Each structure stands twice: as C-alpha cells, then as structure tokens.
mmCIF file of C-alpha atoms in Angstrom:
data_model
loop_
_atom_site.group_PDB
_atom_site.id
_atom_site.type_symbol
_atom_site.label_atom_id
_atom_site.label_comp_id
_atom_site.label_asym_id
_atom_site.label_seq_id
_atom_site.Cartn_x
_atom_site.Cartn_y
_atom_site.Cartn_z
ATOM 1 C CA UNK A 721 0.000 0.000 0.000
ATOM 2 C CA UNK A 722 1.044 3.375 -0.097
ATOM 3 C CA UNK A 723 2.803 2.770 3.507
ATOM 4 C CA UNK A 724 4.935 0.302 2.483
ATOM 5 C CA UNK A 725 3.264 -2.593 4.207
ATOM 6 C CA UNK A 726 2.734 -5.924 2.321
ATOM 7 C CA UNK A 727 0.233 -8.725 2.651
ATOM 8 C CA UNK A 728 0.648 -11.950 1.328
ATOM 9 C CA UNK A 729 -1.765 -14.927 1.575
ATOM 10 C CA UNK A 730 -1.766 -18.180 -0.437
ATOM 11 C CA UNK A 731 -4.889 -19.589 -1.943
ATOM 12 C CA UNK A 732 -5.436 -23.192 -2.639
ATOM 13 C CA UNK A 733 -8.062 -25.221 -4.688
ATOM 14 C CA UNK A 734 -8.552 -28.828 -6.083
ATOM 15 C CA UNK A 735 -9.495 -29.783 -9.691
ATOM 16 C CA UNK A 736 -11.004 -33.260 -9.317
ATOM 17 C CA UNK A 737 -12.850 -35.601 -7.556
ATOM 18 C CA UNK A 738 -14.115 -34.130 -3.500
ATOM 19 C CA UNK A 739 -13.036 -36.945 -0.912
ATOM 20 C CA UNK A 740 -15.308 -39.896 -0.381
ATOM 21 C CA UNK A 741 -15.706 -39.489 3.260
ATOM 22 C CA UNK A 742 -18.731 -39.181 5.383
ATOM 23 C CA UNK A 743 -19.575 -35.244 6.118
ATOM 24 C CA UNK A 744 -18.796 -34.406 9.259
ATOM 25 C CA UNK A 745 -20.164 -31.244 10.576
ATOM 26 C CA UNK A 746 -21.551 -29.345 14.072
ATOM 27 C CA UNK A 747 -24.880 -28.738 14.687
ATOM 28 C CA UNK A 748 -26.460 -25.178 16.321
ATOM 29 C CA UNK A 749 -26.566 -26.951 19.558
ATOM 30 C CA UNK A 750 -22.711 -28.050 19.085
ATOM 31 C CA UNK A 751 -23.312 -31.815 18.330
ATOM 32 C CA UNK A 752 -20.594 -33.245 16.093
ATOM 33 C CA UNK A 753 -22.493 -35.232 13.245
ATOM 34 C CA UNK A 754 -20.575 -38.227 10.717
ATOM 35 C CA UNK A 755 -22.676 -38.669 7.871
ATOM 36 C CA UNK A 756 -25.853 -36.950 9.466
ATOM 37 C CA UNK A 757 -25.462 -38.952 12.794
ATOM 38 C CA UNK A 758 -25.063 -37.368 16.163
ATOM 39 C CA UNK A 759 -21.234 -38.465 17.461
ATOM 40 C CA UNK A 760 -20.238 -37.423 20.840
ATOM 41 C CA UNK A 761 -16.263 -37.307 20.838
ATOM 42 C CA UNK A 762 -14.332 -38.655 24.136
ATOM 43 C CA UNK A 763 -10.769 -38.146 23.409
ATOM 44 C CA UNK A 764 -7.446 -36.863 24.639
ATOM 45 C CA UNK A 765 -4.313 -36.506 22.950
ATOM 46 C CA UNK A 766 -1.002 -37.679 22.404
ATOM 47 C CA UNK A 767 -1.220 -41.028 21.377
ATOM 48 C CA UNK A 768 2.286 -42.456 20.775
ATOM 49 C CA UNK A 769 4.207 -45.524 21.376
ATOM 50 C CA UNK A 770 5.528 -45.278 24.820
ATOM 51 C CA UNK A 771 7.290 -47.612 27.473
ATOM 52 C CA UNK A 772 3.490 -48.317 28.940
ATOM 53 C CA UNK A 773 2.282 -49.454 25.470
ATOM 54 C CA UNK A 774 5.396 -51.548 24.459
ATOM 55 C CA UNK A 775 6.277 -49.276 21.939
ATOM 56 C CA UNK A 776 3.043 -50.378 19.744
ATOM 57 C CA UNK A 777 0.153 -48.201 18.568
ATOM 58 C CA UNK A 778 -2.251 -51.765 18.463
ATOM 59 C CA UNK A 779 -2.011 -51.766 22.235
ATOM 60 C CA UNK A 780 -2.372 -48.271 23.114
ATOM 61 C CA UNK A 781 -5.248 -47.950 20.594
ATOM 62 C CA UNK A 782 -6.779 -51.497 22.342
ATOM 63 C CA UNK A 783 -5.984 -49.661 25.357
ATOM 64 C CA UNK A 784 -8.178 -46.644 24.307
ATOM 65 C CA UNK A 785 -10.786 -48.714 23.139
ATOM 66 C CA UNK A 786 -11.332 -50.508 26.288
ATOM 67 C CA UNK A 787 -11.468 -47.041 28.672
ATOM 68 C CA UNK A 788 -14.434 -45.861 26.260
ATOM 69 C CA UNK A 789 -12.408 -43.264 24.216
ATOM 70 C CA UNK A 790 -13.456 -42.814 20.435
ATOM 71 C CA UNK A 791 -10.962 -40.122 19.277
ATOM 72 C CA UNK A 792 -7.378 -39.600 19.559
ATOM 73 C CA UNK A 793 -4.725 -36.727 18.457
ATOM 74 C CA UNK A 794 -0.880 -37.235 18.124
ATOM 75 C CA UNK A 795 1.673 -34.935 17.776
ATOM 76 C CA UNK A 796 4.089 -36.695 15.613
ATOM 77 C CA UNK A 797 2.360 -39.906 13.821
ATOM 78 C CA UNK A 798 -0.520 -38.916 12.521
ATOM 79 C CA UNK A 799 0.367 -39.987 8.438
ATOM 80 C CA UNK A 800 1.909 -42.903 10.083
ATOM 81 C CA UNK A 801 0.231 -46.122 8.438
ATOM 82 C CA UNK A 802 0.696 -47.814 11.830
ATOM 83 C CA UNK A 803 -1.079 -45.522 13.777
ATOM 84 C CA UNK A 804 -3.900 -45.163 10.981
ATOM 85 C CA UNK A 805 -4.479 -49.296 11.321
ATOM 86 C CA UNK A 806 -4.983 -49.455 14.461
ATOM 87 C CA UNK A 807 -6.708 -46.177 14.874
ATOM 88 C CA UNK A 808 -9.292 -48.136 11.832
ATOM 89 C CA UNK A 809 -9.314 -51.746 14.009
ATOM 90 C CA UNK A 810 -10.541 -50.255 17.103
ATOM 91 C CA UNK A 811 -12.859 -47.815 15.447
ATOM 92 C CA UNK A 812 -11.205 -44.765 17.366
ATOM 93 C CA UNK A 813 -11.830 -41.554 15.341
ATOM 94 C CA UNK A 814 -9.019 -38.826 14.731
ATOM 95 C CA UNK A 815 -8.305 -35.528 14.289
ATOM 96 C CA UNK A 816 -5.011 -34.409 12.812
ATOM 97 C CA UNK A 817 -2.516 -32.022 12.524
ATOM 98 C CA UNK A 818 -2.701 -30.072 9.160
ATOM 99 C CA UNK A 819 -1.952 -26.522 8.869
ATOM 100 C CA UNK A 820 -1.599 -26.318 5.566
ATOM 101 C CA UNK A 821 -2.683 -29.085 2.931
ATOM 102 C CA UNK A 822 0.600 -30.897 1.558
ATOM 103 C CA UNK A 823 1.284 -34.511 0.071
ATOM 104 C CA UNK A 824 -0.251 -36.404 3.111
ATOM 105 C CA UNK A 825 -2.923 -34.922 3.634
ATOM 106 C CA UNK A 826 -3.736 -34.830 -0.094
ATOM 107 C CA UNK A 827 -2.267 -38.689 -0.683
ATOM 108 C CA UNK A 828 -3.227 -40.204 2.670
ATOM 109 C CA UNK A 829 -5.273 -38.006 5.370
ATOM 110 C CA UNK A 830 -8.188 -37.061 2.801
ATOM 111 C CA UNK A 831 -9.490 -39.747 2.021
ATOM 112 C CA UNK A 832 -9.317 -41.551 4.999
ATOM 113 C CA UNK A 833 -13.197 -42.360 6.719
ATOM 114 C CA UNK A 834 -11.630 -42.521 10.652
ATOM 115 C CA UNK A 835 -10.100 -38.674 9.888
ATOM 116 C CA UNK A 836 -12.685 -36.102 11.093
ATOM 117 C CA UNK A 837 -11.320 -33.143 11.774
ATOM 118 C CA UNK A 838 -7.863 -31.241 10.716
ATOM 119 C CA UNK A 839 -6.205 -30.185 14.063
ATOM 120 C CA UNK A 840 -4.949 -26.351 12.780
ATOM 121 C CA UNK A 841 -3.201 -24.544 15.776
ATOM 122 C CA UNK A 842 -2.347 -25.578 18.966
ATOM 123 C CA UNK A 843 -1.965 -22.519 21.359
ATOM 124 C CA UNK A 844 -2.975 -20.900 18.030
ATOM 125 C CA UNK A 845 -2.590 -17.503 19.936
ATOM 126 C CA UNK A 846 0.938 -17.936 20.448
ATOM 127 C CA UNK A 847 1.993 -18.534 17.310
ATOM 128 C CA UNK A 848 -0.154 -16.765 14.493
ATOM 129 C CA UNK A 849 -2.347 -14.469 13.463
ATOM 130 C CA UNK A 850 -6.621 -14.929 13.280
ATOM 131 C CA UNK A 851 -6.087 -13.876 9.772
ATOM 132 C CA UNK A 852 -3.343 -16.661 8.871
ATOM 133 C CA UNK A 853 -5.606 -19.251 11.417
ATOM 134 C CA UNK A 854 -8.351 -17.820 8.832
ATOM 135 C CA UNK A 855 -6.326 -18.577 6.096
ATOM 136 C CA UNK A 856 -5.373 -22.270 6.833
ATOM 137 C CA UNK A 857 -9.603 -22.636 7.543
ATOM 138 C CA UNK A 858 -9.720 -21.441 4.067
ATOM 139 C CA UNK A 859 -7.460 -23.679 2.441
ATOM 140 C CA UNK A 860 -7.716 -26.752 4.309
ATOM 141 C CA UNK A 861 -11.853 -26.392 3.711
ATOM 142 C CA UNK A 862 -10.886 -25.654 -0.051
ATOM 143 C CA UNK A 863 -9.458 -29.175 -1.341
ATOM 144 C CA UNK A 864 -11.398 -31.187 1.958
ATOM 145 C CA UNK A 865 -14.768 -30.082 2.127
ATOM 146 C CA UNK A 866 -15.714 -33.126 4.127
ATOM 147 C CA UNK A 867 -14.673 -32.641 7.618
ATOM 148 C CA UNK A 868 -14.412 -29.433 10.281
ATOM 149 C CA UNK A 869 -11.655 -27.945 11.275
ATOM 150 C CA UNK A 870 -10.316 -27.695 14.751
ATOM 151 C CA UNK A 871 -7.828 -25.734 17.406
ATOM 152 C CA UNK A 872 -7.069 -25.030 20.512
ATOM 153 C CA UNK A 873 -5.404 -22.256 23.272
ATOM 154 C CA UNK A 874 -5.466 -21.430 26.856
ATOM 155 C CA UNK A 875 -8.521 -19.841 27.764
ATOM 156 C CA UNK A 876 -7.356 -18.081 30.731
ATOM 157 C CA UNK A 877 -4.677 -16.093 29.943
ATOM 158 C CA UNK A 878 -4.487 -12.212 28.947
ATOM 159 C CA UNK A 879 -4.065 -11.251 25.620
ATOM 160 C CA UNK A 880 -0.546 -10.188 27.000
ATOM 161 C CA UNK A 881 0.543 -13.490 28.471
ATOM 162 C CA UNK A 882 0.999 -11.884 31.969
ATOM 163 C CA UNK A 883 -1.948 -12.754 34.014
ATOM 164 C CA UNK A 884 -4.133 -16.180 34.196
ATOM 165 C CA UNK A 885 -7.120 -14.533 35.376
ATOM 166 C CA UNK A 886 -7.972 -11.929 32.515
ATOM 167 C CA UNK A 887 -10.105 -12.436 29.811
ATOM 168 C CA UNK A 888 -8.777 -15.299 27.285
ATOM 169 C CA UNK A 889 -6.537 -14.076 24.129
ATOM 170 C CA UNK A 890 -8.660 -16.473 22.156
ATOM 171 C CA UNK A 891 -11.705 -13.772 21.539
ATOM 172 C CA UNK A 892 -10.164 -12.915 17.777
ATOM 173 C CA UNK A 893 -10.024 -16.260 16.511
ATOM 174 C CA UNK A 894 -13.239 -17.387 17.479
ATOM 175 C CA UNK A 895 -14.473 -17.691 13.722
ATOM 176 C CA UNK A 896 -11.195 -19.155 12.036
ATOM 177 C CA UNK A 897 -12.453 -22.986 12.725
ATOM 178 C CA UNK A 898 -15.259 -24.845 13.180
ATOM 179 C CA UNK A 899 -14.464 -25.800 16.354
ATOM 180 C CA UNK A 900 -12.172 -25.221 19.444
ATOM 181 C CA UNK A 901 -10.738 -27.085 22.236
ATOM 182 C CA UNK A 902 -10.318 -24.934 25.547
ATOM 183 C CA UNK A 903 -7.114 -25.003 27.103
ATOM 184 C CA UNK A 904 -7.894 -24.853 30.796
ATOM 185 C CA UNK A 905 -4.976 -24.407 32.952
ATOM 186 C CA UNK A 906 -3.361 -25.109 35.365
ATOM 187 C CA UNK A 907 -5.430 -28.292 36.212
ATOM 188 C CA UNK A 908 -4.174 -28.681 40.126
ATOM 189 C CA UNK A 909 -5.400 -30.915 42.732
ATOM 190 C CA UNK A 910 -5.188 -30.266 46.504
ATOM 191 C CA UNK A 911 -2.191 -29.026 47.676
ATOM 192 C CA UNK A 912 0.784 -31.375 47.992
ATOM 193 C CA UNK A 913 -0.941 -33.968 45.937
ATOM 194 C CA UNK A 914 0.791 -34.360 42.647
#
C-alpha cells in the first residue's frame, strides 16, 4: 500500500474428484455429526508408542478402546500407516494435525473415513495471526470439504501473556475454525498432591 506494508496470503483449490468421506459437521446446539449422525467425541491426545504401550500403537489404541475413548490426536504420527491401522481396528476416530494441505494430507489423510477433523493450531494464539488461522480454515476447507476444522489455546490467559485470570486471548479467533478445544490451565489438585 502506499505505507509500504505488504500482505501476502496463499490460496489453494482442487481440480477433481471431493473426498469420499462421510460429512462431518456441528450442529447449532454443538453436536458433532458423521454422515448426518449425532457423534459425541471422548478423546485426549497424544497417542504415541511409549514404554506403557510396548512401543506399539495396536495396544495403546486397544488400550483406548477398552477405557471408552473414540478419538485420539498425536503430535508426531498422525500420516503414520501404523497408527492409521490401528486407529481403523478399534474404530477410534481422529483428528489431525494439518496446517496447511501438503502430500499427506492430499495422498493419505483425505481420504481416509476414521479422519474427522484437521487439528490447525495448537496454542494458536501464540503462534499466528486470526487472519493466517483464517487462512489455513480457508485452504484446508478448499481441497477437503468433508470434515471441520479444529484448534485449541489457553482460555485463561491475557491477551498479554501476563496474568491467568484476565479475559482469554482467544476472543479474535473465534471464527477461524469450526471448532475449538479450551485449554484450561493449570489443572491442580489439593495441595501437595501431585
């Protein structure tokens, strides 16, 4: 502009066929629907292989399974065709990291039935903009129609960082996803008990 500032945003789009997914969307009242049915997500994240797994995603997706949880998250795995099995074999549901669409998510995460969300910032409010969360809504939403997008941030904090009991710094990104996942902290028991 005539200031001297710049803007730059990328735009994506898809010639070809949409993925052959169920839709998943949210309903007014903040349901999650797959394919038009009502799906009520109990999840956590991090699901990796760990000593208390043997180093195997079967058992800590088994493991899962058995405490009544039907989504997971990962940090690091979640294009790995390990953790996608077993993930499909015990009918957990994921949502996973994708900022921007690149050759997994195009080759492998789209088309993929147990994917129903793409996981787009985690303490988005550290690290970017609500106009560049915006834009990775945008382009994520333009080649995968199919399934909401997600994030997630402290809810507690000020929008400088300095105090925990100010209004949260998430206020400004409240339309860049479909949905959000609230960051309360700290989590604390009763004194002295870890």
């Amino acid at each position: 502009d005539f200031h001297g500032n710049k803007a730059n945003s990328k735009k994506m789009f898809y010639i070809g066929e949409a993925p052959k997914t169920p839709q998943v969307s949210v309903r007014d009242d903040g349901m999650t629907l797959i394919g038009g049915k009502p799906f009520f997500p109990i999840g956590l994240y991090g699901v990796c292989k760990r000593e208390f797994n043997g180093f195997n995603f079967d058992t800590a997706f088994k493991g899962l399974k058995e405490s009544g949880f039907n989504l997971a998250h990962t940090y690091g795995n979640s294009y790995n065709l390990d953790f996608l099995a077993a993930a499909k074999k015990y009918g957990i549901k994921l949502w996973v990291n994708s900022r921007f669409p690149d050759g997994n998510f195009m080759d492998i995460g789209r088309n993929n039935p147990n994917i129903i969300a793409w996981y787009l910032g985690d303490d988005t409010s550290d690290h970017i903009s609500p106009e560049l969360e915006a834009d990775y809504n945008e382009a994520v939403k333009a080649v995968d129609p199919t399934r909401i997008t997600v994030q997630a941030d402290a809810m507690l904090a000020s929008a400088d960082g300095s105090s925990w009991n100010l209004v949260s710094r998430y206020i400004p990104y409240v339309t860049a996803t479909d949905g959000f996942m609230p960051e309360i902290y700290p989590v604390r028991g009763k004194e002295g008990d870890d």
